[in-house]
Coordinates of C-alpha atoms in Angstrom, one line a residue:
M3 CA 79.0 92.9 89.0
E4 CA 79.4 89.3 89.9
D5 CA 82.5 88.6 92.0
D6 CA 83.8 85.8 89.7
A7 CA 83.6 88.0 86.7
A8 CA 85.1 90.9 88.5
L9 CA 88.1 88.8 89.6
R10 CA 88.7 87.6 86.1
R11 CA 88.7 91.2 84.9
I12 CA 91.0 92.2 87.8
A13 CA 93.4 89.4 86.7
A14 CA 93.4 90.9 83.3
G15 CA 94.4 94.3 84.8
D16 CA 91.0 96.0 84.8
R17 CA 91.2 98.9 87.3
A18 CA 87.5 99.7 87.1
A19 CA 86.6 96.1 88.1
F20 CA 89.1 96.4 90.9
Q21 CA 87.6 99.6 92.2
A22 CA 84.1 98.1 92.0
F23 CA 85.3 95.0 93.9
Y24 CA 87.0 97.2 96.5
R25 CA 83.8 99.3 97.0
A26 CA 81.7 96.2 97.4
H27 CA 83.9 94.3 99.9
A28 CA 86.1 96.9 101.7
P29 CA 83.4 98.0 104.2
W30 CA 82.6 94.6 105.6
L31 CA 86.3 93.5 105.5
A32 CA 87.4 96.6 107.3
A33 CA 84.8 96.0 110.0
R34 CA 85.8 92.4 110.4
L35 CA 89.5 93.3 110.6
R36 CA 88.8 96.0 113.3
R37 CA 86.9 93.4 115.3
R38 CA 89.9 91.0 115.3
C39 CA 92.6 93.6 115.7
A40 CA 92.9 96.1 118.6
D41 CA 95.0 98.5 116.5
P42 CA 92.9 100.5 114.0
E43 CA 96.0 101.5 112.1
L44 CA 97.1 97.9 111.7
A45 CA 93.5 97.0 110.6
A46 CA 93.6 99.6 107.9
E47 CA 97.1 98.5 106.8
L48 CA 95.9 94.9 106.6
L49 CA 92.9 96.0 104.5
Q50 CA 95.2 97.6 102.0
E51 CA 97.6 94.6 102.0
T52 CA 94.7 92.3 101.4
F53 CA 93.5 94.3 98.3
L54 CA 97.0 94.6 97.0
A55 CA 97.2 90.9 97.2
V56 CA 93.9 90.6 95.4
W57 CA 95.3 92.7 92.6
R58 CA 98.4 90.6 92.4
V59 CA 96.8 87.1 92.7
A60 CA 93.4 87.5 91.2
A61 CA 94.4 85.1 88.5
G62 CA 94.8 82.4 91.1
Y63 CA 91.1 82.6 92.1
R64 CA 89.6 79.4 90.9
G65 CA 85.9 80.5 91.1
G66 CA 83.1 78.3 92.4
A67 CA 83.9 79.2 96.0
Q68 CA 82.6 82.3 97.6
A69 CA 84.8 85.2 96.6
A70 CA 84.1 86.7 100.1
G71 CA 85.5 83.6 101.7
W72 CA 88.6 83.8 99.5
L73 CA 89.0 87.4 100.3
W74 CA 88.7 86.8 104.0
S75 CA 91.3 84.0 103.8
I76 CA 93.7 86.4 102.3
A77 CA 93.0 89.0 105.0
L78 CA 93.2 86.4 107.8
S79 CA 96.5 85.2 106.4
R80 CA 97.8 88.8 106.6
L81 CA 96.5 89.2 110.1
I82 CA 98.1 85.9 111.3
D83 CA 101.4 87.0 109.7
S84 CA 101.2 90.4 111.5
Q85 CA 100.6 88.6 114.8
R86 CA 103.6 86.3 114.3
R87 CA 105.8 89.3 113.5
A88 CA 104.6 91.1 116.6
A89 CA 105.2 87.9 118.7
V90 CA 108.9 87.8 117.7
R91 CA 109.5 91.5 117.6
P92 CA 111.1 92.7 120.9
R93 CA 109.0 95.1 122.8
T94 CA 110.6 98.4 123.4
V95 CA 107.7 100.4 124.8
A96 CA 106.1 99.4 128.1
A97 CA 102.5 98.3 127.8
L98 CA 101.6 100.6 130.6
G99 CA 101.6 103.6 128.3
D100 CA 99.6 102.0 125.5
E101 CA 96.3 103.7 126.4
E102 CA 98.0 107.1 126.5
H103 CA 99.2 106.6 122.9
G104 CA 95.7 105.8 121.6
R105 CA 96.0 102.0 121.8
H106 CA 92.8 100.6 123.3
P107 CA 91.6 97.0 123.6
S108 CA 89.3 95.8 120.8
A109 CA 85.6 95.5 121.5
E110 CA 86.1 91.7 121.3
D111 CA 88.9 91.9 124.0
E112 CA 86.7 94.1 126.2
A113 CA 83.8 91.6 125.9
L114 CA 86.1 88.7 126.7
T115 CA 87.4 90.5 129.7
R116 CA 83.9 91.0 131.1
V117 CA 82.8 87.4 130.4
W118 CA 85.9 85.3 131.1
D119 CA 88.4 85.4 133.9
T120 CA 92.1 86.3 133.4
A121 CA 93.2 82.6 133.2
V122 CA 90.9 81.9 130.2
I123 CA 92.1 85.1 128.4
D124 CA 95.7 84.2 129.0
A125 CA 95.2 80.7 127.7
L126 CA 93.5 82.0 124.6
R127 CA 96.3 84.4 123.9
R128 CA 98.9 81.6 124.2
L129 CA 97.3 79.7 121.4
S130 CA 98.9 79.9 118.0
P131 CA 97.3 82.3 115.6
E132 CA 96.0 79.4 113.5
L133 CA 94.3 77.7 116.5
R134 CA 92.9 81.0 117.7
A135 CA 91.5 81.8 114.2
V136 CA 89.6 78.5 114.2
L137 CA 88.1 79.2 117.6
Q138 CA 87.2 82.7 116.6
A139 CA 85.5 81.5 113.4
T140 CA 83.6 78.5 115.0
V141 CA 82.9 79.8 118.5
L142 CA 82.8 83.6 118.4
D143 CA 81.5 83.9 114.8
G144 CA 79.3 80.8 115.1
L145 CA 80.4 79.4 111.7
S146 CA 80.0 75.7 110.8
V147 CA 83.1 73.7 110.1
R148 CA 82.4 74.0 106.4
E149 CA 82.0 77.8 106.6
A150 CA 85.1 78.1 108.7
A151 CA 87.0 76.0 106.2
V152 CA 86.0 78.3 103.3
L153 CA 86.7 81.4 105.4
L154 CA 90.1 80.3 106.5
G155 CA 91.1 78.7 103.2
V156 CA 91.9 75.3 104.7
P157 CA 90.2 71.8 104.4
E158 CA 87.4 70.9 106.7
G159 CA 89.5 68.3 108.4
T160 CA 92.1 70.9 109.2
V161 CA 89.5 73.0 110.9
K162 CA 88.3 70.0 113.0
T163 CA 91.9 69.1 113.9
R164 CA 92.8 72.7 114.9
A165 CA 89.6 73.1 116.9
M166 CA 90.4 69.8 118.7
R167 CA 94.0 70.9 119.4
A168 CA 92.8 74.4 120.6
R169 CA 90.3 72.8 123.0
R170 CA 92.9 70.4 124.3
Q171 CA 95.5 73.2 124.9
L172 CA 92.9 75.3 126.6
R173 CA 91.9 72.4 128.8
E174 CA 95.5 71.8 129.8
A175 CA 96.2 75.5 130.4
L176 CA 93.1 75.8 132.7
S177 CA 93.5 72.6 134.7

């Protein structure tokens, strides 16, 4: 089933179309969320929130763009929101016990740890979620500016501006 047609049917309340859309897109979306999120439970929650949003806002899909990019932009928005909430939420449990409770660094974080020194990792973590998302899309995922814009759901100029700001902030943090 073509994604545009499926989304029109989902907007009309067709549960079978929604289930088919979910089966087609949930596996790659779950893998991508797990790559970006160290907490597997949070990644699963974000997946569900994303598809719940699809059910609610399918009528807002304009077509013409890649449905996968539209879907990822919803998921990425949910991920950024969760990172913002975590940043303002006071920490009550010491990070020392995280690994004992099943929280392990993501594969991406482990790779970064091996490749980059602590100063670079700290500088990347201090970037806002929006700037970090642009760097992840363009540098880590190797997407073009156009592809990153579709993926993130922002104009190409915004991707370029955020990439420039991210590089400038990294340069300042590392100098």
